[in-house]
């Protein structure tokens, strides 16, 4: 299988050891995501999943998802957005470098790193919105932090046609929800994410997120009922917290206080 590299003059050159590891992986049965490493360096290989009909109904067409991600990464990288660059690609795969630790992993423990990472993630999402792009599903499991910068690594839900304030607002809702699904309560990580976002994003985008909170009021009531028999489901627990954050306009100031909690 042929491996090509991006044609940009600023494209990252794939080291020989990693190229050999990539060639070996491509000769094996495909996996959706695989981490490859050689000589102390790493990259991520993405390929379409081979799904039965039931999973295709739930997850959609994996080949189309990969193509959406490919187009999104190329487009956003060309405009210097905080996304992982493609270092190698072919008809049925793409490879990106290791750009840090997934923020979701950092949030599993109380740490200053988690707070700083969430602030950086908020800035990264605001950068996309300020440039006129929405992400589609900016969950923290698909945002990495290298100690200084947050980088998006998954764009399977990206569409260049979604560029209105309503799309930005939904991005914000999903972003904050993903943090609260891990932390289960409003705390410093959430405040840092809001502050990072609001200090750099168009004010209309935050206003659109608050509008989503009112539109989804019924979902909040439903989630409270679901918690009576599934109290440990993070995604469900996070819904009323997310609605609370947006309705109370948390982050009106730049301080990470307990405003609106």
PDB file of C-alpha atoms in Angstrom:
ATOM      1  CA  UNK A   1       0.000   0.000   0.000  1.00  0.00           C
ATOM      2  CA  UNK A   2       1.430   3.397  -0.961  1.00  0.00           C
ATOM      3  CA  UNK A   3       2.084   6.047   1.659  1.00  0.00           C
ATOM      4  CA  UNK A   4       2.072   9.708   0.707  1.00  0.00           C
ATOM      5  CA  UNK A   5       3.028  12.763   2.719  1.00  0.00           C
ATOM      6  CA  UNK A   6       1.338  16.147   2.639  1.00  0.00           C
ATOM      7  CA  UNK A   7       2.667  18.378  -0.123  1.00  0.00           C
ATOM      8  CA  UNK A   8       2.898  21.536   1.997  1.00  0.00           C
ATOM      9  CA  UNK A   9       6.350  23.030   2.338  1.00  0.00           C
ATOM     10  CA  UNK A  10       5.846  22.987   6.120  1.00  0.00           C
ATOM     11  CA  UNK A  11       4.788  19.323   6.221  1.00  0.00           C
ATOM     12  CA  UNK A  12       6.290  17.161   8.949  1.00  0.00           C
ATOM     13  CA  UNK A  13       8.788  14.617   7.639  1.00  0.00           C
ATOM     14  CA  UNK A  14       8.028  11.127   8.942  1.00  0.00           C
ATOM     15  CA  UNK A  15      11.152   9.503  10.489  1.00  0.00           C
ATOM     16  CA  UNK A  16      12.313   6.283   8.843  1.00  0.00           C
ATOM     17  CA  UNK A  17      11.617   4.089  11.884  1.00  0.00           C
ATOM     18  CA  UNK A  18       8.046   5.374  12.148  1.00  0.00           C
ATOM     19  CA  UNK A  19       7.518   4.945   8.421  1.00  0.00           C
ATOM     20  CA  UNK A  20       8.555   1.286   8.726  1.00  0.00           C
ATOM     21  CA  UNK A  21       6.215   0.840  11.709  1.00  0.00           C
ATOM     22  CA  UNK A  22       3.409   2.385   9.675  1.00  0.00           C
ATOM     23  CA  UNK A  23       4.054   0.098   6.721  1.00  0.00           C
ATOM     24  CA  UNK A  24       3.973  -2.922   9.028  1.00  0.00           C
ATOM     25  CA  UNK A  25       0.690  -1.818  10.621  1.00  0.00           C
ATOM     26  CA  UNK A  26      -0.912  -1.268   7.219  1.00  0.00           C
ATOM     27  CA  UNK A  27      -0.120  -4.864   6.273  1.00  0.00           C
ATOM     28  CA  UNK A  28      -2.173  -6.112   9.243  1.00  0.00           C
ATOM     29  CA  UNK A  29      -5.971  -6.211   9.739  1.00  0.00           C
ATOM     30  CA  UNK A  30      -7.249  -2.621  10.100  1.00  0.00           C
ATOM     31  CA  UNK A  31      -8.137  -1.029  13.417  1.00  0.00           C
ATOM     32  CA  UNK A  32     -10.012   2.225  13.893  1.00  0.00           C
ATOM     33  CA  UNK A  33      -7.203   3.848  15.898  1.00  0.00           C
ATOM     34  CA  UNK A  34      -3.770   2.480  16.668  1.00  0.00           C
ATOM     35  CA  UNK A  35      -0.756   4.042  18.382  1.00  0.00           C
ATOM     36  CA  UNK A  36       2.560   3.267  16.713  1.00  0.00           C
ATOM     37  CA  UNK A  37       5.941   4.039  18.218  1.00  0.00           C
ATOM     38  CA  UNK A  38       9.606   3.650  17.260  1.00  0.00           C
ATOM     39  CA  UNK A  39      12.853   5.211  18.501  1.00  0.00           C
ATOM     40  CA  UNK A  40      11.054   7.149  21.207  1.00  0.00           C
ATOM     41  CA  UNK A  41       8.595   8.739  18.784  1.00  0.00           C
ATOM     42  CA  UNK A  42       4.929   7.997  18.204  1.00  0.00           C
ATOM     43  CA  UNK A  43       2.069   8.561  15.817  1.00  0.00           C
ATOM     44  CA  UNK A  44      -1.586   7.624  15.547  1.00  0.00           C
ATOM     45  CA  UNK A  45      -2.912   5.565  12.661  1.00  0.00           C
ATOM     46  CA  UNK A  46      -6.592   5.855  11.754  1.00  0.00           C
ATOM     47  CA  UNK A  47      -8.439   3.492   9.430  1.00  0.00           C
ATOM     48  CA  UNK A  48     -12.116   2.816   8.640  1.00  0.00           C
ATOM     49  CA  UNK A  49     -13.719   0.267  10.934  1.00  0.00           C
ATOM     50  CA  UNK A  50     -15.149  -2.940   9.529  1.00  0.00           C
ATOM     51  CA  UNK A  51     -18.604  -2.937  11.103  1.00  0.00           C
ATOM     52  CA  UNK A  52     -21.561  -5.262  10.921  1.00  0.00           C
ATOM     53  CA  UNK A  53     -24.916  -3.791   9.935  1.00  0.00           C
ATOM     54  CA  UNK A  54     -25.988  -3.099  13.528  1.00  0.00           C
ATOM     55  CA  UNK A  55     -22.917  -1.027  14.335  1.00  0.00           C
ATOM     56  CA  UNK A  56     -23.107   0.745  10.990  1.00  0.00           C
ATOM     57  CA  UNK A  57     -26.603   1.919  11.927  1.00  0.00           C
ATOM     58  CA  UNK A  58     -25.292   3.275  15.226  1.00  0.00           C
ATOM     59  CA  UNK A  59     -21.955   4.717  14.125  1.00  0.00           C
ATOM     60  CA  UNK A  60     -22.580   5.578  10.493  1.00  0.00           C
ATOM     61  CA  UNK A  61     -20.314   5.015   7.508  1.00  0.00           C
ATOM     62  CA  UNK A  62     -16.733   4.788   8.821  1.00  0.00           C
ATOM     63  CA  UNK A  63     -15.181   5.491   5.410  1.00  0.00           C
ATOM     64  CA  UNK A  64     -17.135   8.720   5.092  1.00  0.00           C
ATOM     65  CA  UNK A  65     -16.164   9.678   8.629  1.00  0.00           C
ATOM     66  CA  UNK A  66     -12.480   9.204   7.792  1.00  0.00           C
ATOM     67  CA  UNK A  67     -12.849  11.338   4.678  1.00  0.00           C
ATOM     68  CA  UNK A  68     -14.582  14.088   6.650  1.00  0.00           C
ATOM     69  CA  UNK A  69     -11.715  14.037   9.098  1.00  0.00           C
ATOM     70  CA  UNK A  70      -9.108  14.083   6.329  1.00  0.00           C
ATOM     71  CA  UNK A  71     -10.705  17.098   4.649  1.00  0.00           C
ATOM     72  CA  UNK A  72     -11.177  18.859   7.966  1.00  0.00           C
ATOM     73  CA  UNK A  73      -7.574  18.351   9.087  1.00  0.00           C
ATOM     74  CA  UNK A  74      -6.211  19.586   5.771  1.00  0.00           C
ATOM     75  CA  UNK A  75      -8.477  22.635   5.755  1.00  0.00           C
ATOM     76  CA  UNK A  76      -7.863  23.650   9.351  1.00  0.00           C
ATOM     77  CA  UNK A  77      -4.123  22.999   9.178  1.00  0.00           C
ATOM     78  CA  UNK A  78      -3.930  25.244   6.098  1.00  0.00           C
ATOM     79  CA  UNK A  79      -5.421  28.070   8.169  1.00  0.00           C
ATOM     80  CA  UNK A  80      -3.132  27.388  11.144  1.00  0.00           C
ATOM     81  CA  UNK A  81      -5.851  26.125  13.462  1.00  0.00           C
ATOM     82  CA  UNK A  82      -4.903  23.969  16.523  1.00  0.00           C
ATOM     83  CA  UNK A  83      -5.312  20.552  14.894  1.00  0.00           C
ATOM     84  CA  UNK A  84      -2.959  17.598  14.571  1.00  0.00           C
ATOM     85  CA  UNK A  85      -1.158  17.660  11.194  1.00  0.00           C
ATOM     86  CA  UNK A  86      -1.425  14.734   8.818  1.00  0.00           C
ATOM     87  CA  UNK A  87       2.081  13.284   8.399  1.00  0.00           C
ATOM     88  CA  UNK A  88       1.144  10.385   6.100  1.00  0.00           C
ATOM     89  CA  UNK A  89      -1.987   9.263   4.303  1.00  0.00           C
ATOM     90  CA  UNK A  90      -3.409   6.893   1.735  1.00  0.00           C
ATOM     91  CA  UNK A  91      -6.798   5.971   0.350  1.00  0.00           C
ATOM     92  CA  UNK A  92      -7.779   4.015   3.448  1.00  0.00           C
ATOM     93  CA  UNK A  93      -5.817   5.641   6.270  1.00  0.00           C
ATOM     94  CA  UNK A  94      -4.295   8.765   7.726  1.00  0.00           C
ATOM     95  CA  UNK A  95      -1.575   9.229  10.331  1.00  0.00           C
ATOM     96  CA  UNK A  96      -1.038  12.078  12.761  1.00  0.00           C
ATOM     97  CA  UNK A  97       1.723  12.680  15.324  1.00  0.00           C
ATOM     98  CA  UNK A  98       1.376  12.263  19.057  1.00  0.00           C
ATOM     99  CA  UNK A  99       0.530  15.798  20.254  1.00  0.00           C
ATOM    100  CA  UNK A 100       0.199  15.224  23.983  1.00  0.00           C
ATOM    101  CA  UNK A 101      -2.036  13.559  26.548  1.00  0.00           C
ATOM    102  CA  UNK A 102      -5.823  13.376  26.071  1.00  0.00           C
ATOM    103  CA  UNK A 103      -7.350  15.869  28.490  1.00  0.00           C
ATOM    104  CA  UNK A 104      -9.895  13.308  29.643  1.00  0.00           C
ATOM    105  CA  UNK A 105      -7.044  11.298  31.148  1.00  0.00           C
ATOM    106  CA  UNK A 106      -5.776  14.355  33.050  1.00  0.00           C
ATOM    107  CA  UNK A 107      -9.216  15.002  34.546  1.00  0.00           C
ATOM    108  CA  UNK A 108      -9.428  11.638  36.240  1.00  0.00           C
ATOM    109  CA  UNK A 109      -7.321  13.053  39.073  1.00  0.00           C
ATOM    110  CA  UNK A 110      -7.344  16.443  40.789  1.00  0.00           C
ATOM    111  CA  UNK A 111      -4.380  18.348  39.405  1.00  0.00           C
ATOM    112  CA  UNK A 112      -3.239  21.763  38.245  1.00  0.00           C
ATOM    113  CA  UNK A 113      -2.452  20.149  34.901  1.00  0.00           C
ATOM    114  CA  UNK A 114      -6.107  19.362  34.349  1.00  0.00           C
ATOM    115  CA  UNK A 115      -7.113  22.958  35.053  1.00  0.00           C
ATOM    116  CA  UNK A 116      -4.448  24.351  32.729  1.00  0.00           C
ATOM    117  CA  UNK A 117      -5.341  21.843  30.023  1.00  0.00           C
ATOM    118  CA  UNK A 118      -9.037  22.782  30.170  1.00  0.00           C
ATOM    119  CA  UNK A 119      -8.177  26.478  29.913  1.00  0.00           C
ATOM    120  CA  UNK A 120      -6.039  25.735  26.843  1.00  0.00           C
ATOM    121  CA  UNK A 121      -8.824  23.633  25.344  1.00  0.00           C
ATOM    122  CA  UNK A 122     -11.239  26.529  25.795  1.00  0.00           C
ATOM    123  CA  UNK A 123      -8.822  28.804  23.967  1.00  0.00           C
ATOM    124  CA  UNK A 124      -8.420  26.249  21.163  1.00  0.00           C
ATOM    125  CA  UNK A 125     -12.180  25.992  20.649  1.00  0.00           C
ATOM    126  CA  UNK A 126     -12.493  29.778  20.705  1.00  0.00           C
ATOM    127  CA  UNK A 127      -9.773  29.973  18.054  1.00  0.00           C
ATOM    128  CA  UNK A 128     -11.805  27.729  15.758  1.00  0.00           C
ATOM    129  CA  UNK A 129     -14.958  29.752  16.293  1.00  0.00           C
ATOM    130  CA  UNK A 130     -13.169  33.063  15.867  1.00  0.00           C
ATOM    131  CA  UNK A 131     -11.934  31.854  12.475  1.00  0.00           C
ATOM    132  CA  UNK A 132     -15.456  30.839  11.455  1.00  0.00           C
ATOM    133  CA  UNK A 133     -15.213  27.056  11.930  1.00  0.00           C
ATOM    134  CA  UNK A 134     -17.258  24.764  14.157  1.00  0.00           C
ATOM    135  CA  UNK A 135     -15.867  21.445  15.329  1.00  0.00           C
ATOM    136  CA  UNK A 136     -18.932  19.213  15.450  1.00  0.00           C
ATOM    137  CA  UNK A 137     -18.194  17.240  18.621  1.00  0.00           C
ATOM    138  CA  UNK A 138     -15.354  18.784  20.653  1.00  0.00           C
ATOM    139  CA  UNK A 139     -15.147  16.288  23.500  1.00  0.00           C
ATOM    140  CA  UNK A 140     -12.127  16.388  25.790  1.00  0.00           C
ATOM    141  CA  UNK A 141     -11.245  12.783  24.995  1.00  0.00           C
ATOM    142  CA  UNK A 142     -10.358  14.062  21.510  1.00  0.00           C
ATOM    143  CA  UNK A 143      -8.348  17.093  22.632  1.00  0.00           C
ATOM    144  CA  UNK A 144      -4.723  16.660  23.688  1.00  0.00           C
ATOM    145  CA  UNK A 145      -2.479  18.891  25.774  1.00  0.00           C
ATOM    146  CA  UNK A 146       1.316  18.970  25.590  1.00  0.00           C
ATOM    147  CA  UNK A 147       1.894  21.232  28.583  1.00  0.00           C
ATOM    148  CA  UNK A 148       1.424  24.447  26.614  1.00  0.00           C
ATOM    149  CA  UNK A 149      -1.120  24.014  23.832  1.00  0.00           C
ATOM    150  CA  UNK A 150      -4.346  22.093  23.302  1.00  0.00           C
ATOM    151  CA  UNK A 151      -4.758  20.318  19.949  1.00  0.00           C
ATOM    152  CA  UNK A 152      -7.781  18.674  18.340  1.00  0.00           C
ATOM    153  CA  UNK A 153      -7.101  15.127  17.139  1.00  0.00           C
ATOM    154  CA  UNK A 154     -10.500  13.902  15.927  1.00  0.00           C
ATOM    155  CA  UNK A 155     -12.595  15.688  13.289  1.00  0.00           C
ATOM    156  CA  UNK A 156     -14.961  12.922  12.207  1.00  0.00           C
ATOM    157  CA  UNK A 157     -17.919  15.261  12.810  1.00  0.00           C
ATOM    158  CA  UNK A 158     -16.393  18.266  11.073  1.00  0.00           C
ATOM    159  CA  UNK A 159     -18.182  20.004   8.213  1.00  0.00           C
ATOM    160  CA  UNK A 160     -17.008  23.177   6.504  1.00  0.00           C
ATOM    161  CA  UNK A 161     -20.686  24.043   5.969  1.00  0.00           C
ATOM    162  CA  UNK A 162     -21.416  24.339   9.687  1.00  0.00           C
ATOM    163  CA  UNK A 163     -20.194  27.832  10.433  1.00  0.00           C
ATOM    164  CA  UNK A 164     -23.072  29.687  12.071  1.00  0.00           C
ATOM    165  CA  UNK A 165     -23.424  30.849  15.647  1.00  0.00           C
ATOM    166  CA  UNK A 166     -25.902  28.044  16.383  1.00  0.00           C
ATOM    167  CA  UNK A 167     -23.204  25.495  15.466  1.00  0.00           C
ATOM    168  CA  UNK A 168     -20.652  27.281  17.641  1.00  0.00           C
ATOM    169  CA  UNK A 169     -23.124  27.271  20.524  1.00  0.00           C
ATOM    170  CA  UNK A 170     -23.721  23.539  20.216  1.00  0.00           C
ATOM    171  CA  UNK A 171     -19.943  23.021  20.190  1.00  0.00           C
ATOM    172  CA  UNK A 172     -19.718  24.872  23.501  1.00  0.00           C
ATOM    173  CA  UNK A 173     -22.513  22.814  25.027  1.00  0.00           C
ATOM    174  CA  UNK A 174     -20.873  19.527  24.001  1.00  0.00           C
ATOM    175  CA  UNK A 175     -17.426  20.708  25.113  1.00  0.00           C
ATOM    176  CA  UNK A 176     -18.558  21.674  28.612  1.00  0.00           C
ATOM    177  CA  UNK A 177     -20.718  18.556  28.872  1.00  0.00           C
ATOM    178  CA  UNK A 178     -17.684  16.361  28.123  1.00  0.00           C
ATOM    179  CA  UNK A 179     -15.767  17.927  31.021  1.00  0.00           C
ATOM    180  CA  UNK A 180     -18.653  17.538  33.445  1.00  0.00           C
ATOM    181  CA  UNK A 181     -19.244  13.941  32.357  1.00  0.00           C
ATOM    182  CA  UNK A 182     -15.810  13.143  33.785  1.00  0.00           C
ATOM    183  CA  UNK A 183     -15.736  15.451  36.816  1.00  0.00           C
ATOM    184  CA  UNK A 184     -19.445  14.946  37.771  1.00  0.00           C
ATOM    185  CA  UNK A 185     -19.548  18.422  39.363  1.00  0.00           C
ATOM    186  CA  UNK A 186     -18.863  22.067  38.546  1.00  0.00           C
ATOM    187  CA  UNK A 187     -15.316  22.854  39.622  1.00  0.00           C
ATOM    188  CA  UNK A 188     -12.033  24.564  38.703  1.00  0.00           C
ATOM    189  CA  UNK A 189     -11.555  22.621  35.475  1.00  0.00           C
ATOM    190  CA  UNK A 190     -14.943  23.774  34.202  1.00  0.00           C
ATOM    191  CA  UNK A 191     -14.345  27.393  35.211  1.00  0.00           C
ATOM    192  CA  UNK A 192     -10.948  27.353  33.515  1.00  0.00           C
ATOM    193  CA  UNK A 193     -12.472  26.018  30.293  1.00  0.00           C
ATOM    194  CA  UNK A 194     -15.195  28.680  30.325  1.00  0.00           C
ATOM    195  CA  UNK A 195     -12.727  31.486  31.039  1.00  0.00           C
ATOM    196  CA  UNK A 196     -10.342  30.303  28.322  1.00  0.00           C
ATOM    197  CA  UNK A 197     -13.181  30.182  25.845  1.00  0.00           C
ATOM    198  CA  UNK A 198     -14.962  33.419  26.738  1.00  0.00           C
ATOM    199  CA  UNK A 199     -11.791  35.503  26.746  1.00  0.00           C
ATOM    200  CA  UNK A 200     -11.065  34.577  23.116  1.00  0.00           C
ATOM    201  CA  UNK A 201     -14.361  33.653  21.448  1.00  0.00           C
ATOM    202  CA  UNK A 202     -16.944  35.834  19.698  1.00  0.00           C
ATOM    203  CA  UNK A 203     -19.569  36.933  22.223  1.00  0.00           C
ATOM    204  CA  UNK A 204     -22.300  35.732  19.845  1.00  0.00           C
ATOM    205  CA  UNK A 205     -21.048  32.144  20.174  1.00  0.00           C
ATOM    206  CA  UNK A 206     -21.460  32.114  23.959  1.00  0.00           C
ATOM    207  CA  UNK A 207     -24.892  33.695  23.592  1.00  0.00           C
ATOM    208  CA  UNK A 208     -25.827  30.892  21.172  1.00  0.00           C
ATOM    209  CA  UNK A 209     -24.672  28.301  23.718  1.00  0.00           C
ATOM    210  CA  UNK A 210     -26.950  29.886  26.314  1.00  0.00           C
ATOM    211  CA  UNK A 211     -29.818  29.678  23.829  1.00  0.00           C
ATOM    212  CA  UNK A 212     -29.164  25.943  23.450  1.00  0.00           C
ATOM    213  CA  UNK A 213     -29.473  25.628  27.233  1.00  0.00           C
ATOM    214  CA  UNK A 214     -33.024  26.999  27.089  1.00  0.00           C
ATOM    215  CA  UNK A 215     -33.944  24.864  24.091  1.00  0.00           C
ATOM    216  CA  UNK A 216     -32.696  21.748  25.877  1.00  0.00           C
ATOM    217  CA  UNK A 217     -34.526  22.406  29.150  1.00  0.00           C
ATOM    218  CA  UNK A 218     -36.678  19.315  28.618  1.00  0.00           C
ATOM    219  CA  UNK A 219     -33.552  17.185  28.225  1.00  0.00           C
ATOM    220  CA  UNK A 220     -32.391  18.409  31.607  1.00  0.00           C
ATOM    221  CA  UNK A 221     -35.635  17.322  33.269  1.00  0.00           C
ATOM    222  CA  UNK A 222     -35.428  13.947  31.529  1.00  0.00           C
ATOM    223  CA  UNK A 223     -31.844  13.444  32.703  1.00  0.00           C
ATOM    224  CA  UNK A 224     -32.866  14.030  36.323  1.00  0.00           C
ATOM    225  CA  UNK A 225     -35.497  11.305  35.989  1.00  0.00           C
ATOM    226  CA  UNK A 226     -33.006   8.902  34.354  1.00  0.00           C
ATOM    227  CA  UNK A 227     -30.598   9.425  37.261  1.00  0.00           C
ATOM    228  CA  UNK A 228     -33.093   7.800  39.609  1.00  0.00           C
ATOM    229  CA  UNK A 229     -32.315   4.421  38.059  1.00  0.00           C
ATOM    230  CA  UNK A 230     -28.930   5.084  36.409  1.00  0.00           C
ATOM    231  CA  UNK A 231     -27.166   7.384  38.887  1.00  0.00           C
ATOM    232  CA  UNK A 232     -23.624   6.497  37.814  1.00  0.00           C
ATOM    233  CA  UNK A 233     -23.893   7.445  34.140  1.00  0.00           C
ATOM    234  CA  UNK A 234     -21.566  10.396  33.665  1.00  0.00           C
ATOM    235  CA  UNK A 235     -23.112  11.626  30.433  1.00  0.00           C
ATOM    236  CA  UNK A 236     -26.516  11.815  32.107  1.00  0.00           C
ATOM    237  CA  UNK A 237     -25.275  13.433  35.319  1.00  0.00           C
ATOM    238  CA  UNK A 238     -23.472  16.097  33.258  1.00  0.00           C
ATOM    239  CA  UNK A 239     -26.581  17.382  31.449  1.00  0.00           C
ATOM    240  CA  UNK A 240     -28.214  19.404  34.262  1.00  0.00           C
ATOM    241  CA  UNK A 241     -24.806  20.733  35.331  1.00  0.00           C
ATOM    242  CA  UNK A 242     -24.092  21.919  31.785  1.00  0.00           C
ATOM    243  CA  UNK A 243     -27.485  23.595  31.539  1.00  0.00           C
ATOM    244  CA  UNK A 244     -26.858  25.279  34.896  1.00  0.00           C
ATOM    245  CA  UNK A 245     -23.487  26.639  33.789  1.00  0.00           C
ATOM    246  CA  UNK A 246     -24.952  28.179  30.649  1.00  0.00           C
ATOM    247  CA  UNK A 247     -28.176  29.491  32.149  1.00  0.00           C
ATOM    248  CA  UNK A 248     -26.355  31.152  35.045  1.00  0.00           C
ATOM    249  CA  UNK A 249     -23.847  32.684  32.615  1.00  0.00           C
ATOM    250  CA  UNK A 250     -20.859  31.293  34.504  1.00  0.00           C
ATOM    251  CA  UNK A 251     -17.667  33.147  33.663  1.00  0.00           C
ATOM    252  CA  UNK A 252     -19.014  36.682  33.440  1.00  0.00           C
ATOM    253  CA  UNK A 253     -15.808  37.604  35.219  1.00  0.00           C
ATOM    254  CA  UNK A 254     -12.391  36.192  34.346  1.00  0.00           C
ATOM    255  CA  UNK A 255     -11.945  34.562  37.764  1.00  0.00           C
ATOM    256  CA  UNK A 256     -12.351  30.826  38.376  1.00  0.00           C
ATOM    257  CA  UNK A 257     -14.780  31.310  41.222  1.00  0.00           C
ATOM    258  CA  UNK A 258     -17.959  29.486  42.113  1.00  0.00           C
ATOM    259  CA  UNK A 259     -20.151  31.993  40.300  1.00  0.00           C
ATOM    260  CA  UNK A 260     -23.458  30.491  39.304  1.00  0.00           C
ATOM    261  CA  UNK A 261     -22.718  27.091  40.838  1.00  0.00           C
TER     262      UNK A 261
END
